Short mmCIF file of C-alpha atoms and ligand atoms in Angstrom, two decimals:
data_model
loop_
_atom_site.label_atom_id
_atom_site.label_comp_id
_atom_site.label_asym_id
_atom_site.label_seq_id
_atom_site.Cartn_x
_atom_site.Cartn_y
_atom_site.Cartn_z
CA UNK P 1 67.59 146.96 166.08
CA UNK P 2 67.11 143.51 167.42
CA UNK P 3 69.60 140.87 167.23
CA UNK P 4 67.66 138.09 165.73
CA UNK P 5 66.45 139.35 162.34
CA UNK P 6 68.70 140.23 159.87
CA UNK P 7 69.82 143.79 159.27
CA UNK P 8 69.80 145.55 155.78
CA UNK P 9 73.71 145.53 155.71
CA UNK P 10 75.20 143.61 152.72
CA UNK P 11 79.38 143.89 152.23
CA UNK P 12 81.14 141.84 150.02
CA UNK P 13 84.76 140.36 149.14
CA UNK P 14 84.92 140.66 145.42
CA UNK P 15 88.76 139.36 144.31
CA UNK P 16 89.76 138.82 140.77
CA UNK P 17 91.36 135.55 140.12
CA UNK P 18 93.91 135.78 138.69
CA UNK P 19 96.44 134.18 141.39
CA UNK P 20 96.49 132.74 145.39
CA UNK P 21 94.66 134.62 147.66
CA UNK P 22 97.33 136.83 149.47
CA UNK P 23 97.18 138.17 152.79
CA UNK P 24 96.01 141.38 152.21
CA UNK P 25 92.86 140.37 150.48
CA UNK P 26 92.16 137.60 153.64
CA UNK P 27 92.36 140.48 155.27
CA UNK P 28 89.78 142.56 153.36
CA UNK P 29 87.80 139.73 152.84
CA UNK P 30 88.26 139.06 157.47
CA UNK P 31 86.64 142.69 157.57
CA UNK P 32 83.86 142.39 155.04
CA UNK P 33 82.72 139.11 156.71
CA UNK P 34 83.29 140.37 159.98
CA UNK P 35 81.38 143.35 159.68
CA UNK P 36 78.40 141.32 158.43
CA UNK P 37 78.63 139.19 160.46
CA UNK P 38 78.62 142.01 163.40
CA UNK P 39 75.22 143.36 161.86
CA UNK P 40 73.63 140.02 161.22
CA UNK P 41 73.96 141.25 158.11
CA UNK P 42 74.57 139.36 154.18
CA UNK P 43 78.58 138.36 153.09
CA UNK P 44 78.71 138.16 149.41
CA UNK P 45 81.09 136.83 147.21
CA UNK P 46 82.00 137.61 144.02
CA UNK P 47 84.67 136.70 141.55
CA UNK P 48 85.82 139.47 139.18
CA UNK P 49 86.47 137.46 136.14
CA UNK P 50 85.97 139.69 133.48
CA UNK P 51 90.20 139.61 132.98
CA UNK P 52 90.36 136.82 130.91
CA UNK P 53 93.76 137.09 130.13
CA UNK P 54 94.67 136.62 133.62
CA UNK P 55 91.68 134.90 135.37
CA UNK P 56 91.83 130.79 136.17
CA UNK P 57 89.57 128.47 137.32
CA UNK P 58 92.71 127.47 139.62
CA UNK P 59 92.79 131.11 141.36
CA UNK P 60 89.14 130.59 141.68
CA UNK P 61 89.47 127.45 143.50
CA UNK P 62 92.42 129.00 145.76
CA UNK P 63 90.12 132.05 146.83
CA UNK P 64 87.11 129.22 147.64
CA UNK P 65 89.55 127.18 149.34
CA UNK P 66 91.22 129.67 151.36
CA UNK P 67 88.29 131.27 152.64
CA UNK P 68 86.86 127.76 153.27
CA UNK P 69 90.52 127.25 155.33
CA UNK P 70 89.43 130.72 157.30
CA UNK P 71 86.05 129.95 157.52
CA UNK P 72 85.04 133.30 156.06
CA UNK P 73 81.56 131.31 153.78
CA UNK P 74 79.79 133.84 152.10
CA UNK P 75 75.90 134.07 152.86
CA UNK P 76 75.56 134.48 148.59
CA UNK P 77 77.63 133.49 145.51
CA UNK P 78 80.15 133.27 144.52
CA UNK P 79 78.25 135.32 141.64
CA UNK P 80 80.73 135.22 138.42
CA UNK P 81 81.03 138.43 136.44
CA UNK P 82 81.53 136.32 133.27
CA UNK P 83 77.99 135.25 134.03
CA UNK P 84 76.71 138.44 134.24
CA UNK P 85 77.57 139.83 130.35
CA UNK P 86 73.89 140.63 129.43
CA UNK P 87 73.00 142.23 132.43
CA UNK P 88 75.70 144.89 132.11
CA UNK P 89 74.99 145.64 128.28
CA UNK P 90 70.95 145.69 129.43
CA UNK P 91 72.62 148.86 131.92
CA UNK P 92 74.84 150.04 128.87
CA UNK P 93 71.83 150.47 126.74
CA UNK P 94 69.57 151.85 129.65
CA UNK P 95 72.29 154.53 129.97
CA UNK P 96 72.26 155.32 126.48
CA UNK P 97 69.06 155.67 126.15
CA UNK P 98 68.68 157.87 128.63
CA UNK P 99 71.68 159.87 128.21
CA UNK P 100 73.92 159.19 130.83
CA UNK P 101 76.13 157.54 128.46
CA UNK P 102 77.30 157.98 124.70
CA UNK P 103 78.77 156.48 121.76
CA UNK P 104 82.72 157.52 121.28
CA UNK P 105 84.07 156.92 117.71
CA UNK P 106 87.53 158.26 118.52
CA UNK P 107 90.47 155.83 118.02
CA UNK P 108 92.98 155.14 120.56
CA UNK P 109 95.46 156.86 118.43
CA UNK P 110 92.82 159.66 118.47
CA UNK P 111 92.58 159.74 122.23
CA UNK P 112 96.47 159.03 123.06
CA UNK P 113 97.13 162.28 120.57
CA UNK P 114 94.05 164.21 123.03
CA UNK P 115 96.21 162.88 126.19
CA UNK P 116 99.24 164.15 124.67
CA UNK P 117 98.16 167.73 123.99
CA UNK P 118 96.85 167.84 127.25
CA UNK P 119 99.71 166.88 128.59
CA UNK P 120 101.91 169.06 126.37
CA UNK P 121 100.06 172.19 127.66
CA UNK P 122 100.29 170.86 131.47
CA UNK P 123 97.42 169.80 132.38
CA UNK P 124 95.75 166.47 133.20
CA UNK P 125 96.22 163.78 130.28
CA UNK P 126 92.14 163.25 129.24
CA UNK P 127 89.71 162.56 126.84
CA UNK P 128 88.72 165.91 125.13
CA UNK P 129 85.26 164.76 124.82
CA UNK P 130 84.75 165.34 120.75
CA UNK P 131 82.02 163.27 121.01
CA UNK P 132 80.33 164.15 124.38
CA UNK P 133 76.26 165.68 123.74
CA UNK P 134 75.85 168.90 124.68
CA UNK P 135 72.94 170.73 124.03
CA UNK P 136 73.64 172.89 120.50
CA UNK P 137 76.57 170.60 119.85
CA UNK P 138 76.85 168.89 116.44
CA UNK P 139 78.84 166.00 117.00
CA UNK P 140 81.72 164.89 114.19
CA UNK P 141 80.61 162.76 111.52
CA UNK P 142 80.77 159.00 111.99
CA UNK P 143 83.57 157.43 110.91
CA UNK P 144 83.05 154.54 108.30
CA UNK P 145 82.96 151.34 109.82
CA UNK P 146 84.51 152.26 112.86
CA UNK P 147 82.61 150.91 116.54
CA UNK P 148 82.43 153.10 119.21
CA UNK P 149 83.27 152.10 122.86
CA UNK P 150 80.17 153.77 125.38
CA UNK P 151 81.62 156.56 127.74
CA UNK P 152 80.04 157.74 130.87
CA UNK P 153 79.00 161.31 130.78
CA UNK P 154 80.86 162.28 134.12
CA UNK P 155 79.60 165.44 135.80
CA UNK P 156 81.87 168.13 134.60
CA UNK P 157 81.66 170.60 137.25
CA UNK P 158 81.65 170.19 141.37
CA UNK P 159 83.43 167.54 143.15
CA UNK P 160 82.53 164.24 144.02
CA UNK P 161 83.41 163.34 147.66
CA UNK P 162 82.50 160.37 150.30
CA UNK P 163 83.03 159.91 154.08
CA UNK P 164 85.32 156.97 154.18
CA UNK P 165 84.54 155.13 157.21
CA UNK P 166 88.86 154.51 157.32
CA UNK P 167 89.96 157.98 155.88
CA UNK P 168 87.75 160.61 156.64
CA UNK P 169 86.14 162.79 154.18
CA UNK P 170 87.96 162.50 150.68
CA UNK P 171 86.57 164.41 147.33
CA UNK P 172 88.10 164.53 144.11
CA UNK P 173 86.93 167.52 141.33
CA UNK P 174 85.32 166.11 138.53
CA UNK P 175 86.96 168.27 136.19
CA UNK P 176 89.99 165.72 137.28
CA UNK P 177 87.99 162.16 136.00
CA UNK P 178 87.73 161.70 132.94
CA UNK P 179 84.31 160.06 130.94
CA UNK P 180 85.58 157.04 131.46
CA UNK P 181 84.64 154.11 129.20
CA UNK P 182 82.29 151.70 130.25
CA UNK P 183 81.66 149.71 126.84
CA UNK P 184 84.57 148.62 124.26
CA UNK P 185 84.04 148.32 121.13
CA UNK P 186 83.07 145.07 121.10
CA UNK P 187 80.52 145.68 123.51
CA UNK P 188 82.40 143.86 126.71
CA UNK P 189 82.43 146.28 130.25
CA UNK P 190 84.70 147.75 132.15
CA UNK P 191 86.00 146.96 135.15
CA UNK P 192 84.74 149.63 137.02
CA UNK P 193 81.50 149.67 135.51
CA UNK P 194 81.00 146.18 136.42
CA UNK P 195 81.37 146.77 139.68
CA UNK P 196 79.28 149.33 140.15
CA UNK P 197 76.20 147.10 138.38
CA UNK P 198 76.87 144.38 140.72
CA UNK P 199 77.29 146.90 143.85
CA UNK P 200 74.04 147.99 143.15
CA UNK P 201 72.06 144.99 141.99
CA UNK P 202 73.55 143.00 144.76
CA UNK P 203 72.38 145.95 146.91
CA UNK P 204 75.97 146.06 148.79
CA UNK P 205 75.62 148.86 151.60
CA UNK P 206 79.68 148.87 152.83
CA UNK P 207 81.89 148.13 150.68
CA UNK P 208 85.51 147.67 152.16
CA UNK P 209 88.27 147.16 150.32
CA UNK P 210 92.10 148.11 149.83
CA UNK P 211 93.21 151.57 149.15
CA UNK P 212 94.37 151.18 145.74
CA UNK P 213 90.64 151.58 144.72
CA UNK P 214 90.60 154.84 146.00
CA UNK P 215 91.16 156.58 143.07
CA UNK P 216 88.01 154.16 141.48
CA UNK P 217 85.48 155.63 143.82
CA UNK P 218 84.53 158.66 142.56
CA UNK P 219 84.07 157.23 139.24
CA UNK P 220 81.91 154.34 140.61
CA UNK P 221 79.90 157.21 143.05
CA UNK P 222 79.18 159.25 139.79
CA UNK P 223 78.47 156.12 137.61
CA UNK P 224 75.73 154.69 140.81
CA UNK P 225 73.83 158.28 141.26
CA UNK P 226 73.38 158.61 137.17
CA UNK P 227 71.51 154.93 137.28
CA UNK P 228 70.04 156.42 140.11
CA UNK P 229 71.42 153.93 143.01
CA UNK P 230 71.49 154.01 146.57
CA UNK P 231 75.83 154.98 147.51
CA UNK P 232 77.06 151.99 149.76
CA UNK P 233 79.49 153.64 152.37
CA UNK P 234 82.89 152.79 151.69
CA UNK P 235 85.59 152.19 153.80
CA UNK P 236 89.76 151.93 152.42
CA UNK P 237 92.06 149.58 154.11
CA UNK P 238 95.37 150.55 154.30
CA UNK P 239 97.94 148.18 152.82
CA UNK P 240 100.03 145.97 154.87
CA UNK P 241 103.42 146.43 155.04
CA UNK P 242 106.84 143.87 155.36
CA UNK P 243 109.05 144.12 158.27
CA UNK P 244 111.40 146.64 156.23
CA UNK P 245 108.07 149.34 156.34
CA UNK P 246 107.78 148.43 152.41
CA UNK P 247 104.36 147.11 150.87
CA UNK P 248 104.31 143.13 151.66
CA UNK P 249 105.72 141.06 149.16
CA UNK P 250 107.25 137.39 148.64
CA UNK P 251 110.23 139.00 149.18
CA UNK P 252 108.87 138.94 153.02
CA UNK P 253 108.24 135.53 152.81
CA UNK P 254 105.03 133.79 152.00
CA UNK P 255 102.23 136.04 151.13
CA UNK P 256 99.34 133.27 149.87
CA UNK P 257 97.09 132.67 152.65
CA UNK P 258 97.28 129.00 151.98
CA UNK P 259 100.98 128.48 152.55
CA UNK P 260 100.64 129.21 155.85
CA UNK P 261 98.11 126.03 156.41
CA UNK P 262 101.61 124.15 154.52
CA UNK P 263 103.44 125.93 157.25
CA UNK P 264 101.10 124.82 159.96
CA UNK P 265 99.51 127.69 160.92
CA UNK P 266 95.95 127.18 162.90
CA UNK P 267 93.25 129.03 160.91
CA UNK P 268 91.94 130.46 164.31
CA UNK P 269 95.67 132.04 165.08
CA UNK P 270 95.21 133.05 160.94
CA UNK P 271 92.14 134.99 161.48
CA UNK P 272 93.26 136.67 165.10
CA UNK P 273 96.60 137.52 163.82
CA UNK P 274 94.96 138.75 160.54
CA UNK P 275 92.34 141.01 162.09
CA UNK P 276 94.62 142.60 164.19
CA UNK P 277 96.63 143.97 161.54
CA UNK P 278 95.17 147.21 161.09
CA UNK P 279 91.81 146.61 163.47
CA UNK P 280 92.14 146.79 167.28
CA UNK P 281 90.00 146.39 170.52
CA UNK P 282 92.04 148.23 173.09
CA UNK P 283 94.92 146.38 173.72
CA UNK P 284 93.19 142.69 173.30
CA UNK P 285 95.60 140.86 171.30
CA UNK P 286 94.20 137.21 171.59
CA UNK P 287 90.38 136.56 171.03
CA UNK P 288 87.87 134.26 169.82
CA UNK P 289 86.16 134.40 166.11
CA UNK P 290 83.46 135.08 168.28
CA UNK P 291 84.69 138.40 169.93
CA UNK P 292 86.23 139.68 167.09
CA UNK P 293 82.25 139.49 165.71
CA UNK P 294 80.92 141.07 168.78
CA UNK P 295 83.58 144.04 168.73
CA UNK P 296 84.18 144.68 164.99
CA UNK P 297 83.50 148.13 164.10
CA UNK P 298 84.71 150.16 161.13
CA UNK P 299 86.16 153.35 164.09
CA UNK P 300 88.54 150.71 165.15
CA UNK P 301 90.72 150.37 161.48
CA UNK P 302 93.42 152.01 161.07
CA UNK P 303 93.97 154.75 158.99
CA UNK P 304 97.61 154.17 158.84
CA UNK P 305 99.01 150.76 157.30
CA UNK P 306 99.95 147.51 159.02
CA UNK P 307 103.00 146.21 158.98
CA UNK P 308 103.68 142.12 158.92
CA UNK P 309 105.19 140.87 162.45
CA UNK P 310 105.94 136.86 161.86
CA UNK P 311 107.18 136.58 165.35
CA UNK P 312 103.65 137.69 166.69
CA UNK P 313 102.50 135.71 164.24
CA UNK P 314 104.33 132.85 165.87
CA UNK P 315 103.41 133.99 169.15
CA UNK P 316 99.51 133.81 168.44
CA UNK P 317 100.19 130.48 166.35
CA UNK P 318 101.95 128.89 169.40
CA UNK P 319 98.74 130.41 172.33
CA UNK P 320 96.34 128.82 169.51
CA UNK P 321 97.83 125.33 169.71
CA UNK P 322 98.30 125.36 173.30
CA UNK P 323 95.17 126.16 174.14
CA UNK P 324 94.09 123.18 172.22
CA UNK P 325 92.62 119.59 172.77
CA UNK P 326 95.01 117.07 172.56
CA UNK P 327 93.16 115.27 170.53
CA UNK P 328 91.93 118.15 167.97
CA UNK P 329 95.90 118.57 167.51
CA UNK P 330 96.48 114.95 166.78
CA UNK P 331 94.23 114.91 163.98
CA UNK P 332 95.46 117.79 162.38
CA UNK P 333 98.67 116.74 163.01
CA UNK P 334 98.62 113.23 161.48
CA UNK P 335 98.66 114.04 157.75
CA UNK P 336 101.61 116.17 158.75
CA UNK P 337 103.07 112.88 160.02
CA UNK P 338 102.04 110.63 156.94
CA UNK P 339 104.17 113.57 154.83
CA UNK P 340 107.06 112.91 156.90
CA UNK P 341 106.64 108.96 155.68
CA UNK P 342 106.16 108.78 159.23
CA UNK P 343 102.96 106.26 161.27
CA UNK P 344 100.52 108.65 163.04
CA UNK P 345 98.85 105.31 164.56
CA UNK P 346 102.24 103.86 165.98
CA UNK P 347 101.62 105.94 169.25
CA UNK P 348 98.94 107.57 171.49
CA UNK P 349 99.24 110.73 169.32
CA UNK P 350 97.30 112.98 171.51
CA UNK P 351 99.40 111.94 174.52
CA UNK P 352 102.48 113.37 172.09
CA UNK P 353 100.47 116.63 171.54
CA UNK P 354 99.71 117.07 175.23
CA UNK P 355 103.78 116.30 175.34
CA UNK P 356 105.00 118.91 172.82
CA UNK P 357 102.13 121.54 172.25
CA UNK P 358 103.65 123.93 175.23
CA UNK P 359 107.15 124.21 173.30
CA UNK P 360 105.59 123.96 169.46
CA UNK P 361 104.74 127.49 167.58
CA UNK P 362 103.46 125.53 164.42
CA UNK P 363 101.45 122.34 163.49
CA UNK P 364 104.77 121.16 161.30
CA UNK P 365 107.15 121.67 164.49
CA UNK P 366 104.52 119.10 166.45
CA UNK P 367 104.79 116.99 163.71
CA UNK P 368 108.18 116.94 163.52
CA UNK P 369 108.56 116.69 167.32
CA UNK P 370 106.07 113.66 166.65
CA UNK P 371 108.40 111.84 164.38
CA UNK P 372 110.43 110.30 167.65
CA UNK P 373 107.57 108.02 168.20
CA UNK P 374 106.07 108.13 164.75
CA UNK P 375 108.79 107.65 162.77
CA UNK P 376 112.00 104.46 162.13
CA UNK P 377 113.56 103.80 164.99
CA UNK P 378 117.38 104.92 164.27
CA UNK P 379 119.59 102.85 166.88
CA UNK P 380 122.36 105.51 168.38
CA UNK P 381 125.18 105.50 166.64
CA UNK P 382 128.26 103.39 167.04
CA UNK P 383 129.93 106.82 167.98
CA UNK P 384 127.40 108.40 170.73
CA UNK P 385 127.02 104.92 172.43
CA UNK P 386 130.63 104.59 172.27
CA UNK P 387 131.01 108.04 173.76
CA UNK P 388 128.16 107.72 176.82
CA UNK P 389 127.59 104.36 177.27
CA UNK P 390 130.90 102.85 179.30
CA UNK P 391 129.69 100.38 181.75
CA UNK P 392 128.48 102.75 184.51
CA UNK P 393 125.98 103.58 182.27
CA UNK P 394 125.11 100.05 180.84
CA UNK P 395 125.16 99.27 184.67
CA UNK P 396 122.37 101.84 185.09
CA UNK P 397 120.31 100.83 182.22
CA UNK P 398 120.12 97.12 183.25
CA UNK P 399 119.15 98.17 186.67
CA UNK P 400 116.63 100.62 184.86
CA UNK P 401 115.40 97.75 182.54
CA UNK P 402 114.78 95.08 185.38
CA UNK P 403 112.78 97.75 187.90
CA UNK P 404 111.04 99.70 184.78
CA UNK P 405 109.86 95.43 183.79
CA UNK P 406 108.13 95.16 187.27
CA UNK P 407 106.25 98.64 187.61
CA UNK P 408 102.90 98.34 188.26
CA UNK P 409 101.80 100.90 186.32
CA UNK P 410 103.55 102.07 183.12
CA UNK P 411 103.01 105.87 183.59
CA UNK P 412 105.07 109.09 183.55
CA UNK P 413 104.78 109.67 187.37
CA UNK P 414 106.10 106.11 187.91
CA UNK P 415 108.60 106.40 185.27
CA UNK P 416 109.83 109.70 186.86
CA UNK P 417 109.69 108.23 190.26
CA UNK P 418 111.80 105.25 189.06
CA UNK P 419 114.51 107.56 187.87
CA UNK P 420 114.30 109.34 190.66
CA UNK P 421 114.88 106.57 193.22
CA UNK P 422 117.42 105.50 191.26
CA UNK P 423 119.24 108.66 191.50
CA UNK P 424 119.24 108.49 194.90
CA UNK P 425 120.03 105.14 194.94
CA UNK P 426 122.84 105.58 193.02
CA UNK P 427 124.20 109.07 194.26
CA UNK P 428 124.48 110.07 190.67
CA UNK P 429 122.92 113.23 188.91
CA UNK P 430 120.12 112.87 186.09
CA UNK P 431 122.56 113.01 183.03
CA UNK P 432 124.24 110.22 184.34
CA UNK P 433 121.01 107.62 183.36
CA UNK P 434 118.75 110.26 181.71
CA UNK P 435 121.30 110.65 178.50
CA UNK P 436 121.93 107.07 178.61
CA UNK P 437 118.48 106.12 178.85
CA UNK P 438 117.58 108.12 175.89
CA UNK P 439 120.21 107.21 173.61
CA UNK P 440 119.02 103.81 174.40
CA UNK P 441 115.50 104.19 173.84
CA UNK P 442 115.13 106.91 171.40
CA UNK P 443 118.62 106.74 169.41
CA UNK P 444 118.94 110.33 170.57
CA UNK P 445 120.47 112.42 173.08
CA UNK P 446 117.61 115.63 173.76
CA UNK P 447 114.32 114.42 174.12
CA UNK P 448 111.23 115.58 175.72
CA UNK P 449 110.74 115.43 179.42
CA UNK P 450 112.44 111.71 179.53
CA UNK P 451 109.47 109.84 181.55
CA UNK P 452 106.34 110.95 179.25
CA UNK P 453 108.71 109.75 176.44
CA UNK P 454 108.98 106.07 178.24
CA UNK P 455 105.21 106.10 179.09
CA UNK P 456 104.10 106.81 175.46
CA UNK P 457 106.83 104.53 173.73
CA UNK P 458 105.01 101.90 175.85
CA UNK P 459 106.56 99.48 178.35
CA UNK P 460 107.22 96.80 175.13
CA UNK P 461 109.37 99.30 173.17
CA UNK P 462 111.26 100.29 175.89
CA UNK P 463 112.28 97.16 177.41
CA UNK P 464 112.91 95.80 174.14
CA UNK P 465 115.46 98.45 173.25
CA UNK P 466 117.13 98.87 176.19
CA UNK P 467 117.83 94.70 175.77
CA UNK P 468 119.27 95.26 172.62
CA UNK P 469 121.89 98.00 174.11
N1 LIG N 1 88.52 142.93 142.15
C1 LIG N 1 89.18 143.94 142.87
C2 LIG N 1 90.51 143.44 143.39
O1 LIG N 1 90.70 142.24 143.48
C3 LIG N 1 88.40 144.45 144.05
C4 LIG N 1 87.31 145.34 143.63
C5 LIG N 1 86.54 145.96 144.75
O2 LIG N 1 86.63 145.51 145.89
O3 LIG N 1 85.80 146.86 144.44
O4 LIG N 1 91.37 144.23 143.68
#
């Protein structure tokens, strides 16, 4: 195949809305795209909506807007099953028509009491299938005023297996799925029925998602070769697991993908430290969007489940934001800073970035580290200057403050050099005018490297405070 036209492969990310997109669908979601995007292939999105109970517009907006944070944008939709209402009933009445499906007049009390004597006699709790055509069956008379719900007349005999492209081969009998409903009685789908319409009509060809639909496949399989649909492959993810080895919750700590842009987490780092959990490319554990298109390939997910690792997280987080621009940083960082009531503009901000970005793991620990230049100016207390300024030290400073006034050039190196000198000069060692000099200037007593601090307070600030010590 050549690279430039687009292949035939179509995935999709299909969440139901009915909360914040969580990790472990950002990470289906990573895959799905990822794999398209690997094929030159078509990302769609779809919102499974049919829950009305449960679905909001708000959860919608979180999935859009997280994905829009990852930069996962589907190639179509988002399509809205809500939307979609006639087409499924068109399939419902193609499939009774042509006998793939059939009315069902038993009540639920009917069915529970079939489940129970199923159960009672050890076997499988099912639908007996009273009302099922067979050839030479007569079928129970209708009862009065009662609507039916439409059942799918599943195979009864043989098994219906797939070769997941996680798991391996995996078959279930069809003597163990029941004819599942597909129609209630007022006429709305099913979940699983809807998906398998809009599988097929959106012609998906992979469809990867977590491995609590396992047990759904079969049924959707069976459902797609009775319309007479081409099977997409499909591939289960395994779940993610917490730090304790059990499934990821809140209990871990934040689990909506969007919390983590609150925490100040880089979307790149998000998406590297996301595919990695339960994908792998030898031992590469840092690598572009880019890469991770070029290399992503179903053989390389795991079959076993991922667990959660916030320090790596961390780790990745803190490569991301060293490895970039000062500048890039700044601007993210600055509404960080205006949350912190503090004044992004009061300093060269990417001069603090280029300051702090080696020691930061997170946006908000820049910002915070930001808020000695961006922030009020707290003079030291009467305590600390009591404690480390005794004339020695106010000696020092007003030697500092008339030399720092007549440097040429207000930069780090000089500023360092200064110090330095002065050191010497002195015979004293750096605490003796580096403590000093920041309580002084900053108010506090650890600062970064003391001479970038000078240079980006500006030679005004600093000679002003130190006057007023
Ligand atoms: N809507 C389902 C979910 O959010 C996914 C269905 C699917 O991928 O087939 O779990």
């Amino acid at each position: 195949m050549t690279t430039s036209t687009p292949s035939a492969v179509r995935t999709r990310f299909a969440p139901s809305p009915t909360g914040y997109l969580h990790l472990g669908g950002a990470r289906t979601a990573l895959f799905s795209w990822a794999f398209a995007r690997h094929h030159k292939g078509t990302f769609v999105l779809r919102i499974e909506d049919t829950d009305l109970e449960r679905s909001t517009p708000e959860a919608v907006q979180a999935i859009l807007d997280s994905m829009a944070w990852l930069d996962m944008q589907p190639d179509e939709g988002p399509f809205y099953q809500m939307q979609r209402m006639d087409r499924y009933r068109e399939v419902v009445r193609k499939m009774l028509a042509d006998g793939t499906a059939y009315h069902c007049y038993s009540s639920p009390e009917e069915v529970e009491a079939m489940r129970e004597k199923a159960r009672a006699a050890g076997l499988k709790p099912r639908y007996d299938g009273s009302w099922r055509p067979e050839p030479g069956k007569t079928l129970p008379p209708v009862p009065a005023g009662r609507k039916p719900v439409v059942r799918f007349k599943n195979p009864l005999e043989g098994a219906t297996g797939w070769n997941d492209l996680i798991k391996g081969h995996i078959s279930f009998d069809n003597s163990e799925l029941d004819d599942l409903v597909i129609a209630r009685p007022d006429g709305t789908p099913t979940y699983n029925f809807c998906v398998v319409v809009d599988d097929w009509d959106m012609k998906i060809t992979h469809v990867l998602r977590g491995d609590d639909h396992v047990n759904n496949t079969p049924r959707q399989i069976n459902i797609l070769r009775a319309l007479g649909a081409a099977l997409p492959e499909y591939g289960h993810v395994p779940m993610i697991l917490g730090p304790d080895g059990e499934k990821l919750s809140k209990r871990h700590g934040a689990v909506n993908v969007m919390e983590y842009d609150n925490e100040g987490y880089l979307p790149e780092a998000m998406v590297n430290y996301l595919a990695r959990l339960g994908w792998s490319h030898g031992n590469d554990e840092l690598f572009t969007r880019e890469q991770l298109v070029e290399w992503f390939d179903t053989r390389n997910l795991s079959k076993s489940a991922a667990q959660w690792d916030p320090k790596k997280l961390n780790w990745v987080n803190a490569h991301y934001i060293k490895a970039s621009g000062n500048a890039d940083l700044a601007e993210r960082v600055a509404p960080r800073i205006l949350k912190r009531q503090g004044n992004p503009q009061a300093v060269d901000l990417p001069a603090v970035m280029g300051l702090l970005k080696d020691r930061a793991e997170t946006l908000n620990q820049l910002a915070d580290g930001a808020m000695l230049f961006c922030g009020p100016y707290t003079p030291a207390s009467a305590e600390l200057r009591a404690e480390h300024l005794d004339e020695q030290a106010l000696a020092l400073l007003s030697s500092f403050e008339r030399q720092a006034r007549a440097l040429p050039a207000w930069t780090a190196e000089a500023l360092d050099a200064l110090i330095k000198s002065m050191l010497a000069e002195h015979g004293v060692k750096m605490p003796k005018l580096g403590l000093p000099l920041r309580l002084a200037v900053t108010g506090q007593k650890q600062t970064p490297a003391i001479g970038a601090v000078l240079a980006i307070l500006g030679r005004d600030l600093v000679l002003e405070r130190l006057a007023a010590v």
